[in-house]
Coordinates of C-alpha atoms in Angstrom, one line a residue:
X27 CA 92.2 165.7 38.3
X28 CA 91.4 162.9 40.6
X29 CA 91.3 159.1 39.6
X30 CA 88.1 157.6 39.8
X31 CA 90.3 154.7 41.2
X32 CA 92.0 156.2 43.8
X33 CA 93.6 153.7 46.0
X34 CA 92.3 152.0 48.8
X35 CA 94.5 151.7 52.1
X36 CA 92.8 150.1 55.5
X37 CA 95.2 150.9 58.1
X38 CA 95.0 147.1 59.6
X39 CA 97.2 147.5 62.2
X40 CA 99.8 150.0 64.0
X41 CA 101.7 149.8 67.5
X42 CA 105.1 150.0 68.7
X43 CA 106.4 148.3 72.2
X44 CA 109.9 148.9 74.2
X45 CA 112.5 146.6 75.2
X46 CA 111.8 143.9 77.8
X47 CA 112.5 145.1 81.6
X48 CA 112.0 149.1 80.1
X49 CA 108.9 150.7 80.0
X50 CA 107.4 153.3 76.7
X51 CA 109.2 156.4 77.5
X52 CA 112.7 154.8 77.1
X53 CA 110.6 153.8 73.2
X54 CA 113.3 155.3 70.4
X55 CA 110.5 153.9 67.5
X56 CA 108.0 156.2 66.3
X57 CA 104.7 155.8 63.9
X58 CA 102.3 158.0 62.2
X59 CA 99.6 158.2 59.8
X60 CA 97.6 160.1 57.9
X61 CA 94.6 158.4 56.0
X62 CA 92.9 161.7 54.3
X63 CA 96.8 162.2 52.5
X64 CA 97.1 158.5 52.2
X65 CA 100.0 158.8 53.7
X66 CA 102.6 156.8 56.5
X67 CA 105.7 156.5 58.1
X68 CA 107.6 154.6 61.0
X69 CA 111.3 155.3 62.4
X70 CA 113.3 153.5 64.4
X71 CA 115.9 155.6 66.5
X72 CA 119.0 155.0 67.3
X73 CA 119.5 154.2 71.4
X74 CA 123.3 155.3 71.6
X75 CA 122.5 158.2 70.0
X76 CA 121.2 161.8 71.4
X77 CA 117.5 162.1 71.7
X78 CA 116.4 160.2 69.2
X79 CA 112.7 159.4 70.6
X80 CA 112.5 163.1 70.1
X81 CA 114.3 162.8 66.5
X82 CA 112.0 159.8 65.4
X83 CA 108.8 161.5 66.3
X84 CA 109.5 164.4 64.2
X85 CA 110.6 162.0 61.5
X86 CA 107.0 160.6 61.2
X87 CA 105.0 163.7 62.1
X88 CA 106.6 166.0 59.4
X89 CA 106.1 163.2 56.6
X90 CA 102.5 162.6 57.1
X91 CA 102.3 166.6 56.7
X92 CA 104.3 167.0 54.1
X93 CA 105.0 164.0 51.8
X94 CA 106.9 165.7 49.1
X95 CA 110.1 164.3 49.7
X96 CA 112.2 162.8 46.7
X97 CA 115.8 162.7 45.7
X98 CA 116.6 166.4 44.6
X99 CA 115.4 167.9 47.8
X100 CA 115.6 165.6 51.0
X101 CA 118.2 167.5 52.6
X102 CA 115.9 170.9 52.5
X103 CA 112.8 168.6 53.2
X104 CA 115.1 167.7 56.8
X105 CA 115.8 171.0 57.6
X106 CA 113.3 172.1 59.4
X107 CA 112.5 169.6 61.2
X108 CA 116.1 169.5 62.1
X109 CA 115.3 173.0 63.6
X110 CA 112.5 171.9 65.6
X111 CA 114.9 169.1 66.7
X112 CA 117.0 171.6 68.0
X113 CA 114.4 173.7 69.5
X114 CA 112.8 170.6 71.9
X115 CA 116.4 169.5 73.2
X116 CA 116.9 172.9 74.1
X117 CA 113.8 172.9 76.2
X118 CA 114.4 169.6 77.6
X119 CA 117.7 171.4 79.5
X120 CA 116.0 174.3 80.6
X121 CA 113.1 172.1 82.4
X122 CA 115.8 169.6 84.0
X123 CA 117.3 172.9 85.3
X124 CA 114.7 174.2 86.9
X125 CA 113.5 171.0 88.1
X126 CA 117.2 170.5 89.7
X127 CA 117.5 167.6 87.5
X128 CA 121.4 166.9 87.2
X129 CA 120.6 165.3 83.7
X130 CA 120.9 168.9 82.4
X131 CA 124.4 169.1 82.9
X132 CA 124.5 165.9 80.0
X133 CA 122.2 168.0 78.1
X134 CA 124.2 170.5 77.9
X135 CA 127.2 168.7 77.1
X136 CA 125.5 167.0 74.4
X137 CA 124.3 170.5 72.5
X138 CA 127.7 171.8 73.3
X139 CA 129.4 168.8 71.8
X140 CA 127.4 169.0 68.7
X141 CA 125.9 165.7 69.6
X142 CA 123.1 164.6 66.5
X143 CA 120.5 162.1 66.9
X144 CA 119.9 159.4 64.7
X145 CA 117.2 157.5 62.9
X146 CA 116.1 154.9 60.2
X147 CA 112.8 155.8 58.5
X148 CA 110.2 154.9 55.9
X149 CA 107.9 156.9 54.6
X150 CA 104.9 155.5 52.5
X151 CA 102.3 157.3 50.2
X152 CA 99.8 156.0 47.8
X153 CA 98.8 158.1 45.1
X154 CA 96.1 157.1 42.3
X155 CA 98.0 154.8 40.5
X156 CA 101.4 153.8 42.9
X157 CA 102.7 153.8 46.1
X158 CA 105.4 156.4 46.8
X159 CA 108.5 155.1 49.0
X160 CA 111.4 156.8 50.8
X161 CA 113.7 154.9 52.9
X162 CA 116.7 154.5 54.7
X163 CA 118.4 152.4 57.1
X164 CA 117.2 149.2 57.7
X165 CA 113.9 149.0 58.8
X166 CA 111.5 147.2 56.1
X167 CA 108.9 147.1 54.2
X168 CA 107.1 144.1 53.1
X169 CA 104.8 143.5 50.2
X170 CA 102.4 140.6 50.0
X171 CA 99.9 139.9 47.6
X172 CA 97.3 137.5 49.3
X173 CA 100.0 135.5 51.9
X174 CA 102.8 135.0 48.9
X175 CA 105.9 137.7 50.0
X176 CA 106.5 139.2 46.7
X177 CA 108.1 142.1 47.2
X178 CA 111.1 143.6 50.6
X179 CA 112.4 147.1 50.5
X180 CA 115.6 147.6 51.3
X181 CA 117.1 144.4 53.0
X182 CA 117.5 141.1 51.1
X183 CA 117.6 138.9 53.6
X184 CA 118.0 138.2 57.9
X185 CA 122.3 138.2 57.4
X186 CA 121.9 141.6 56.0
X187 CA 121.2 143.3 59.3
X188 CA 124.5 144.7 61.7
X189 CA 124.8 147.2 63.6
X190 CA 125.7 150.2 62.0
X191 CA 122.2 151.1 59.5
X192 CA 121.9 154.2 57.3
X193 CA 120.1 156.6 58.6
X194 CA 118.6 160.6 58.9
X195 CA 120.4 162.7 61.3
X196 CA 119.0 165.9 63.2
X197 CA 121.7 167.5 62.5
X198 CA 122.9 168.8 58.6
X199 CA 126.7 167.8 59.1
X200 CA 125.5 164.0 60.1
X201 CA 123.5 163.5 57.1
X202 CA 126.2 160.9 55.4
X203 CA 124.0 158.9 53.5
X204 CA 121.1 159.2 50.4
X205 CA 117.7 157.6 51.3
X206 CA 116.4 155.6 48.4
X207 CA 113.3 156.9 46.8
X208 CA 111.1 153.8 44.9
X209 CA 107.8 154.0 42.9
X210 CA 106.0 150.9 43.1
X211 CA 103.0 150.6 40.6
X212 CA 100.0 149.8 41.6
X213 CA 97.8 148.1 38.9
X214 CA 94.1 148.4 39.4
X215 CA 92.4 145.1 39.0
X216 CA 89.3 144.1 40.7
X217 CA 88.8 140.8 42.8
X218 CA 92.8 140.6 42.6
X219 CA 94.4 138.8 46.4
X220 CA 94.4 141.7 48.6
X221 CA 97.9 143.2 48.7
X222 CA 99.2 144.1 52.4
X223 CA 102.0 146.3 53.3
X224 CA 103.9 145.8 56.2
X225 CA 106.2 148.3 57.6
X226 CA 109.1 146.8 60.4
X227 CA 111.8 148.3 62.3
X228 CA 114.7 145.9 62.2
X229 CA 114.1 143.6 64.8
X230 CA 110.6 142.3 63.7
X231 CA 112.0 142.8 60.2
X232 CA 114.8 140.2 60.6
X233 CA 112.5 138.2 62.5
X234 CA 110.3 138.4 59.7
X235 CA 113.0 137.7 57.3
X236 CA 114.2 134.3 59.3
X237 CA 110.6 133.2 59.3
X238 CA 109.9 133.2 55.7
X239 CA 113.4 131.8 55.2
X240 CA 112.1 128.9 57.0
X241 CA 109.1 128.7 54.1
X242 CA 107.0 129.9 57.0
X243 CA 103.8 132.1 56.8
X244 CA 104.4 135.1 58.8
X245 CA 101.8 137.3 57.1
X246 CA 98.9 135.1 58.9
X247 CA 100.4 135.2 62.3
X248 CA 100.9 139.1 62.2
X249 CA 96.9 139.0 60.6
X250 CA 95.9 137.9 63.6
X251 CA 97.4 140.5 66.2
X252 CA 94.0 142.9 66.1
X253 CA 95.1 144.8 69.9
X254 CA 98.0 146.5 71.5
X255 CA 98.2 143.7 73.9
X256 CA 98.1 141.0 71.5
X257 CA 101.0 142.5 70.1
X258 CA 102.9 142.9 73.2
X259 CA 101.9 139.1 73.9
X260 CA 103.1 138.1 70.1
X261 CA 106.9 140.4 71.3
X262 CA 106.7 138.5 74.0
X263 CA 106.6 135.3 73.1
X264 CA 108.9 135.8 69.6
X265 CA 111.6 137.0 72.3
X266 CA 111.9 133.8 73.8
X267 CA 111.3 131.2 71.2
X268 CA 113.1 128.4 70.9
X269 CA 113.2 128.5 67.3
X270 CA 113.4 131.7 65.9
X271 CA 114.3 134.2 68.3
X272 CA 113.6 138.3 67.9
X273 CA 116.5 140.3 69.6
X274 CA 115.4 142.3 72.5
X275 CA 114.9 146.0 70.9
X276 CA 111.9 148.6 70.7
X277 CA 109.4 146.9 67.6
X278 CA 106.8 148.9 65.5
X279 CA 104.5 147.0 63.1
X280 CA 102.3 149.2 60.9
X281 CA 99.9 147.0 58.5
X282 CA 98.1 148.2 55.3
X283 CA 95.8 146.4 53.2
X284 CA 95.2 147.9 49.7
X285 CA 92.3 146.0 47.7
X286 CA 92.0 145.1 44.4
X287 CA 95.4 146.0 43.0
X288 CA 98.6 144.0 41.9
X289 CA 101.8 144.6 41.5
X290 CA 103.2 144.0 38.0
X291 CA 105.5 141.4 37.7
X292 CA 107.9 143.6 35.6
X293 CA 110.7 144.6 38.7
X294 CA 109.9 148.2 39.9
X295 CA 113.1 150.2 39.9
X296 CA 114.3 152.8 42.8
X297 CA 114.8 156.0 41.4
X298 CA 118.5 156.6 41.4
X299 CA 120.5 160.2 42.0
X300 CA 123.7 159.1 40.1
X301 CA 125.1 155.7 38.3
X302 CA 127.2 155.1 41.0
X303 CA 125.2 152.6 42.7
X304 CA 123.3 151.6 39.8
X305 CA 124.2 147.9 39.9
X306 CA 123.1 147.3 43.4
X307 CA 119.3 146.3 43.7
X308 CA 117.0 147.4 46.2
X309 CA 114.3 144.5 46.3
X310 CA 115.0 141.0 47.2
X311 CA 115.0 137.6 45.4
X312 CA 113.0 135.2 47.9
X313 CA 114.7 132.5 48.9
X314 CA 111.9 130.6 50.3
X315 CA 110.1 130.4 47.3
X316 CA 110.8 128.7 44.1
X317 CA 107.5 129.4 41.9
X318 CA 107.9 130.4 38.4
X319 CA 105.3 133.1 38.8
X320 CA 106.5 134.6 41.8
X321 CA 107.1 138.2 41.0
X322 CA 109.3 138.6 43.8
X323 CA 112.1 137.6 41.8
X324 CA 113.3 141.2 41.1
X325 CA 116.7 140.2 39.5
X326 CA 117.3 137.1 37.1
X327 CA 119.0 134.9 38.9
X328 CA 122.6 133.9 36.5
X329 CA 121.3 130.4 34.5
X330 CA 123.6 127.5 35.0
X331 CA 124.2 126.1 31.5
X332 CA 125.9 123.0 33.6
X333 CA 122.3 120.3 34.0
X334 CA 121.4 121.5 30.1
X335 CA 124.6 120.5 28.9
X336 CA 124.6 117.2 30.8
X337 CA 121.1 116.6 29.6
X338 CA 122.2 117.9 26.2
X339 CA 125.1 115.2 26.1
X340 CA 123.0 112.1 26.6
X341 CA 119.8 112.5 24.5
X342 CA 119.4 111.1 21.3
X343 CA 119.2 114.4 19.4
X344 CA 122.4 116.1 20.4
X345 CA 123.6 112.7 18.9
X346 CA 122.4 113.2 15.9
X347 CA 123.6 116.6 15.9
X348 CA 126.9 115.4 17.4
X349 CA 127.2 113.4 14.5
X350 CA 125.9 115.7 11.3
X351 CA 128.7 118.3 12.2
X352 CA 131.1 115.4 12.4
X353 CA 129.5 114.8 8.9
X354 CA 130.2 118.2 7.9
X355 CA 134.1 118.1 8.6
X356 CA 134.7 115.2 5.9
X357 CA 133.0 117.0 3.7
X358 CA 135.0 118.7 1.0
X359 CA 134.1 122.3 0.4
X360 CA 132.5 123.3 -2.6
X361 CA 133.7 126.1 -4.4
X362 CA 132.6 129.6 -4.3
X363 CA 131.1 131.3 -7.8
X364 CA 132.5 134.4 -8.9
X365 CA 130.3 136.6 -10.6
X366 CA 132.4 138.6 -12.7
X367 CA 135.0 135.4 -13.5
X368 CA 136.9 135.9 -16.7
X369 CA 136.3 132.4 -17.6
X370 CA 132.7 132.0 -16.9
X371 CA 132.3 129.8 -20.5
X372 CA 134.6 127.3 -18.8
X373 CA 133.1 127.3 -15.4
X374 CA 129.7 126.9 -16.7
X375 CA 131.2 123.6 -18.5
X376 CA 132.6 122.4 -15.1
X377 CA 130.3 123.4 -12.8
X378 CA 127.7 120.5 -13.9
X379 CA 130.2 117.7 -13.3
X380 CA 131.5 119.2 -9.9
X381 CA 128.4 119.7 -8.9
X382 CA 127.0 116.4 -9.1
X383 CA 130.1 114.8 -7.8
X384 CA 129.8 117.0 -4.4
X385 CA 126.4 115.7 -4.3
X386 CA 127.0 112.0 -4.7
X387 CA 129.4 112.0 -2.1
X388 CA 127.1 113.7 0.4
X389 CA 124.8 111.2 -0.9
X390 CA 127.3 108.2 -0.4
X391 CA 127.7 109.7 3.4
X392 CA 124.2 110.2 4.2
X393 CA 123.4 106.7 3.3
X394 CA 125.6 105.8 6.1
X395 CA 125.6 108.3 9.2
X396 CA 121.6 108.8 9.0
X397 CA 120.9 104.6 9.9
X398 CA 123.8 105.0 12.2
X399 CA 122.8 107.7 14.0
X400 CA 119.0 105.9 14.3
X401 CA 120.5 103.4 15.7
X402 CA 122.0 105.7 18.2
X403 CA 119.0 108.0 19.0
X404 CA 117.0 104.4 20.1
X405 CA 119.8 102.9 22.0
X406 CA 120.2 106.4 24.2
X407 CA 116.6 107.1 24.7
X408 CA 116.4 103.7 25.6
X409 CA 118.8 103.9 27.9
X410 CA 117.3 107.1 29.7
X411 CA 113.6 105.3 30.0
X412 CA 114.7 102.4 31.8
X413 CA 117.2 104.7 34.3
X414 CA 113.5 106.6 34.9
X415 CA 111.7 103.7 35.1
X416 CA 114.5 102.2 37.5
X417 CA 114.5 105.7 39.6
X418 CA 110.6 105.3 40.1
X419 CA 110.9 101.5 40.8
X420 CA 112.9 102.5 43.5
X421 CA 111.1 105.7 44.7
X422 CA 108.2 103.9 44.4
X423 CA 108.9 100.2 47.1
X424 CA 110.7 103.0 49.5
X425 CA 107.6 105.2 49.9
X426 CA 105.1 103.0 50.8
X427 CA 102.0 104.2 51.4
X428 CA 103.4 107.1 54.1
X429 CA 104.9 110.5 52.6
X430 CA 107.1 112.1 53.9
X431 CA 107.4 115.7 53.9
X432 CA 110.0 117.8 54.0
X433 CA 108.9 120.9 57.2
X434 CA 106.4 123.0 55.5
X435 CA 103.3 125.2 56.2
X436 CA 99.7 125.0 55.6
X437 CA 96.3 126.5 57.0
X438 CA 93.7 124.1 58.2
X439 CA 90.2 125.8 57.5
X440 CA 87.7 126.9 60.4
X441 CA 85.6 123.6 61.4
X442 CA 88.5 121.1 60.5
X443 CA 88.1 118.0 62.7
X444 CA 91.4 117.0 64.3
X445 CA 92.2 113.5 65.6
X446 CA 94.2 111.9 68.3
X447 CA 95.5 109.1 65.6
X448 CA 95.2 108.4 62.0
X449 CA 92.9 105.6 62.8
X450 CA 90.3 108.5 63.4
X451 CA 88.4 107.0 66.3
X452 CA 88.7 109.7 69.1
X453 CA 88.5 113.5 68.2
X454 CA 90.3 116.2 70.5
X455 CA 89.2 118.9 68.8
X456 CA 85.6 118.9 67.8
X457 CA 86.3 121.6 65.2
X458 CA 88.7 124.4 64.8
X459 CA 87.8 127.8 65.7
X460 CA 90.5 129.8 63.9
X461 CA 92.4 129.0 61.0
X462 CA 96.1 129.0 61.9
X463 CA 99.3 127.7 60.5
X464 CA 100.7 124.6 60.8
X465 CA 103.7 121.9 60.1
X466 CA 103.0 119.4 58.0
X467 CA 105.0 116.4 59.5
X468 CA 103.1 113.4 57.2
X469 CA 100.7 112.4 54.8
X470 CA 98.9 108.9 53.9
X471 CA 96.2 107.9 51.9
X472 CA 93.3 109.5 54.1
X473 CA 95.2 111.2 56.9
X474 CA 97.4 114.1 57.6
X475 CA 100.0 114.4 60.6
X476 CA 100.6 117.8 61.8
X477 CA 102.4 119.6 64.2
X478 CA 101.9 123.0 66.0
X479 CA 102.8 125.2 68.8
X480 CA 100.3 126.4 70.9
X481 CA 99.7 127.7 74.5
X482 CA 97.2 127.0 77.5
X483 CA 96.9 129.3 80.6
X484 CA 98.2 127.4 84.0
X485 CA 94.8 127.3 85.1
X486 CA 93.9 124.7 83.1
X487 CA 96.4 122.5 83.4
X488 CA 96.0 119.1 85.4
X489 CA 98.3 118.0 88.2
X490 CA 99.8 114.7 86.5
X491 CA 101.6 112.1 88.7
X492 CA 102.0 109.7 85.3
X493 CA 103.9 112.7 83.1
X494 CA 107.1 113.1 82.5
X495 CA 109.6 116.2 82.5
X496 CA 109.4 117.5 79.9
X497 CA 105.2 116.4 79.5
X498 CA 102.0 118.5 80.7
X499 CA 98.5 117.5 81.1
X500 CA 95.5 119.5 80.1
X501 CA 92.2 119.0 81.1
X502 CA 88.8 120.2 79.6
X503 CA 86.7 122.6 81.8
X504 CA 84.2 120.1 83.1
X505 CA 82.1 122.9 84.9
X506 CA 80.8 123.1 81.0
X507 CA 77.5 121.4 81.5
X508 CA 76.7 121.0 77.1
X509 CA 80.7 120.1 76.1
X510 CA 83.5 120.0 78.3
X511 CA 86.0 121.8 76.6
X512 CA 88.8 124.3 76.8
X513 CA 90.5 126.8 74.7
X514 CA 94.3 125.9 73.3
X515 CA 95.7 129.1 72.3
X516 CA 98.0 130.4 69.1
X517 CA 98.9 133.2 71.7
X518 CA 99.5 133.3 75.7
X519 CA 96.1 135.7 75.3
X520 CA 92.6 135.5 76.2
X521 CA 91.6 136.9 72.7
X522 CA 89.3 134.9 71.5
X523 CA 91.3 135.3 67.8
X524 CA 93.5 133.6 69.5
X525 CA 91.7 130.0 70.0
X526 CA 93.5 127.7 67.5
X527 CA 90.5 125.1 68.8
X528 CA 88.8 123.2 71.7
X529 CA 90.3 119.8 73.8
X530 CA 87.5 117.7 74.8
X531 CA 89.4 115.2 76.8
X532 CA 92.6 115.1 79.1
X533 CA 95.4 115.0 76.9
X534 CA 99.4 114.7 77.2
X535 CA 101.5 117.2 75.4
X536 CA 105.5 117.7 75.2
X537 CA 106.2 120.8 77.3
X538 CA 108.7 123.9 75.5
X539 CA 110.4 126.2 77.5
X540 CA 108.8 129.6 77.8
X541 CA 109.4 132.0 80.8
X542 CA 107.6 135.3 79.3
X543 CA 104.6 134.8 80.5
X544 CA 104.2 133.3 84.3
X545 CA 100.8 132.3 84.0
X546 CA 101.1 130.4 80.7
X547 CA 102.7 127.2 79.5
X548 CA 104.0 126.2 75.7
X549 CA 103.4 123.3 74.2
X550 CA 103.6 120.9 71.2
X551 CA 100.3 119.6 69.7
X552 CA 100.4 116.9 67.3
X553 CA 97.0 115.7 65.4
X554 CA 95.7 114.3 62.5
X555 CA 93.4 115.2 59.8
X556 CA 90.9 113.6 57.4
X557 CA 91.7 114.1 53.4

């Protein structure tokens, strides 16, 4: 019976690209979907080994047919496939023979050889209450809820990528490792931050990985890619960044929204075939985030005792308690009642008169470690209130009125007025057009200093005698009769998603090397912000 609350995927985006100086049919990645079965997949094959376009493509095709893969029968799910495999290489030799291609003589070493293809692969599904996972190798999968990374499948972090990934091979003998199979819960609550899932092969996923490393948002640059040449521009540009740099290799980026779910925070486990690998975890504490509520944080991370103790040690009431168990060592220890004593006439006698001497020397004792040890509580919480109040003296004549930040990320809302100077008597940008992400550098009373990367076709730029090397000009297109203006760009692109905002005067900008594009130039803008 189906749920009335059957889950909710928008396929958001999907495209693969090739290496740079290739072209598509060299493209080992592969992608499919199927929205009517809810179902996706993307594989990523491997380039050394023997047809693995072919490999990959089946990978992806078969699962969006036939989803019912899980740990007890993934090697008779592969099977066919495998087959069919088989079947297409084998064509591909007969047509190079008959076109006189001499390839088919490498063909044909390669079947004779027993050569296998090779490829990572996820497969996703989402069923009425959870999404259904199978993985292996190391392209990722991503969970966000909102833009907060809560959740990576299978890879922890960017060192955990080399060259030698688990994998599905076409043929039965190269199948050497066990894909992971996960069920991730997917708890229906309405108006919840939309949770997007976002499938990488390896090198966008260690790009993505280094980026959120960084404390960057990734999730609202990738939002932003809405065509297949806006994501052959972002490629482009992530290939020769000066800052984080994606390794030259075919990418696919799939991107799924599912609305008005959560994930539990309660860590969802992978099911597991045997115990043998039962202590290894297949989701990833965060580094890049530190929030208490941040259900990302799939294992406990081990508690150092080390601060407690320290603070435990100088406060006032481990002194007292210090000093009570010192108390109890000099006391002398009373004795134990027997119930079935043969001289219980006696010990009722004696018991009064030992009794109430026990109790006058605990008395006598009291008397003098309980004004001792007030003493000691005021003196050491004294003590710690003026080292705070000293601390925050100090913080306090070093900061000034300026903050300064350590590098982190924000989003300036659509219509944010940005200023040359903090003084805020000249606007460049009249008012943002697109919301985009940007470095915080500092922060006063009323004014915010930020820093960004952006781009501006060559067009536009201004032949400038005054700038220096490493400086460009741009000027606003004055053939604008209402405003002057021209479009700075979050992408080398003339997608109008793209405009970060407007320049309404000639301006001087600290050029970054950036040879992708010919026809574009990379710069760093820096502008300031009203509170």
């Amino acid at each position: 019976m189906e749920s009335h609350h059957k889950v909710s995927v928008i396929p958001w985006f999907s495209h693969r690209t090739y290496k740079e100086n290739e072209n598509i049919s060299g493209c080992q990645d592969n992608f499919q979907s199927d929205t009517a079965k809810n179902c996706f997949a993307i594989a990523d094959g491997a380039t050394q080994s023997f047809y693995s376009s072919i490999w990959s493509k089946l990978l992806v095709d078969y699962f969006c047919e036939n989803p019912e893969i899980d740990q007890n029968n993934w090697q008779e799910w592969l099977k066919p496939i495998q087959e069919e495999w088989l079947k297409e290489v084998r064509a591909e030799l007969e047509k190079a023979k008959s076109g006189d291609n001499n390839a088919w003589i490498e063909i044909h070493n390669g079947l004779s050889h027993f050569k296998s293809a090779t490829s990572t692969f996820i497969g996703l599904q989402f069923l009425e209450n959870q999404a259904k996972v199978s993985i292996v190798g190391d392209s990722c999968l991503f969970i966000f809820q909102g833009n907060q990374l809560i959740k990576t499948y299978l890879l922890k972090k960017s060192t955990d990528f080399n060259n030698q990934p688990e994998y599905f091979g076409s043929r039965s003998k190269n199948n050497d490792y066990k894909p992971k199979f996960l069920d991730i819960e997917l708890k229906d609550k309405q108006h919840s931050d939309k949770l997007y899932f976002v499938l990488a092969t390896d090198a966008l996923a260690e790009y993505i990985f280094k980026y959120t490393e960084q404390q960057r948002d990734i999730l609202t640059t990738l939002l932003t890619i809405n065509s297949e040449q806006g994501f052959e521009n972002f490629v482009k540009s992530a290939r020769h960044d000066n800052t984080i740099k994606m390794k030259n290799d075919d990418v696919t980026l799939m991107i799924l929204e599912v609305r008005d779910r959560e994930i539990p925070s309660s860590p969802t486990q992978p099911i597991k075939e045997d115990q043998e690998n039962s202590t290894s975890s297949d989701e990833t504490k965060q580094p890049f985030n530190e929030d208490q509520n941040n259900s990302s944080k799939v294992e406990e991370e081990p508690k150092d005792n080390t601060s407690a103790e320290n603070l435990e040690v100088t406060s006032g009431f481990a002194k007292i308690r210090s000093n009570l168990q010192t108390l109890l060592k000099f006391l002398p220890s009373l004795p134990m009642t027997h119930r079935n004593s043969t001289s219980s006439a006696s010990q009722q006698t004696k018991d009064p008169v030992i009794k109430g001497s026990r109790i006058k020397e605990i008395r006598n004792l009291l008397l003098v470690f309980i004004p001792v040890n007030i003493i000691l509580t005021i003196l050491s919480t004294a003590t710690i209130i003026n080292s705070i109040k000293t601390e925050q003296s100090s913080n306090s004549n070093s900061s000034s009125q300026v903050t300064k930040y350590e590098p982190k990320y924000r989003n300036l809302e659509k219509g944010t007025k940005i200023y040359k100077d903090q003084t805020f008597k000249e606007v460049i940008i009249p008012a943002l057009s697109d919301s985009s992400q940007v470095l915080i550098l500092e922060e006063g009373d009323k004014w915010i200093k930020f820093q960004i990367d952006l781009y501006a076709n060559q067009a536009i730029l201004n032949q400038c005698s005054t700038c220096a090397r490493d400086e460009i000009e741009i000027k606003p297109d004055t053939n604008l009769r209402i405003f002057p203006k021209t479009n700075l760009r979050i992408f080398p692109s003339g997608s109008e998603g793209d405009v970060f905002g407007q320049l309404s005067e000639p301006s001087k900008f600290k050029k970054l090397k950036f040879d992708s594009l010919p026809n574009w130039s990379k710069f760093t803008f820096v502008g300031y912000i009203k509170k």
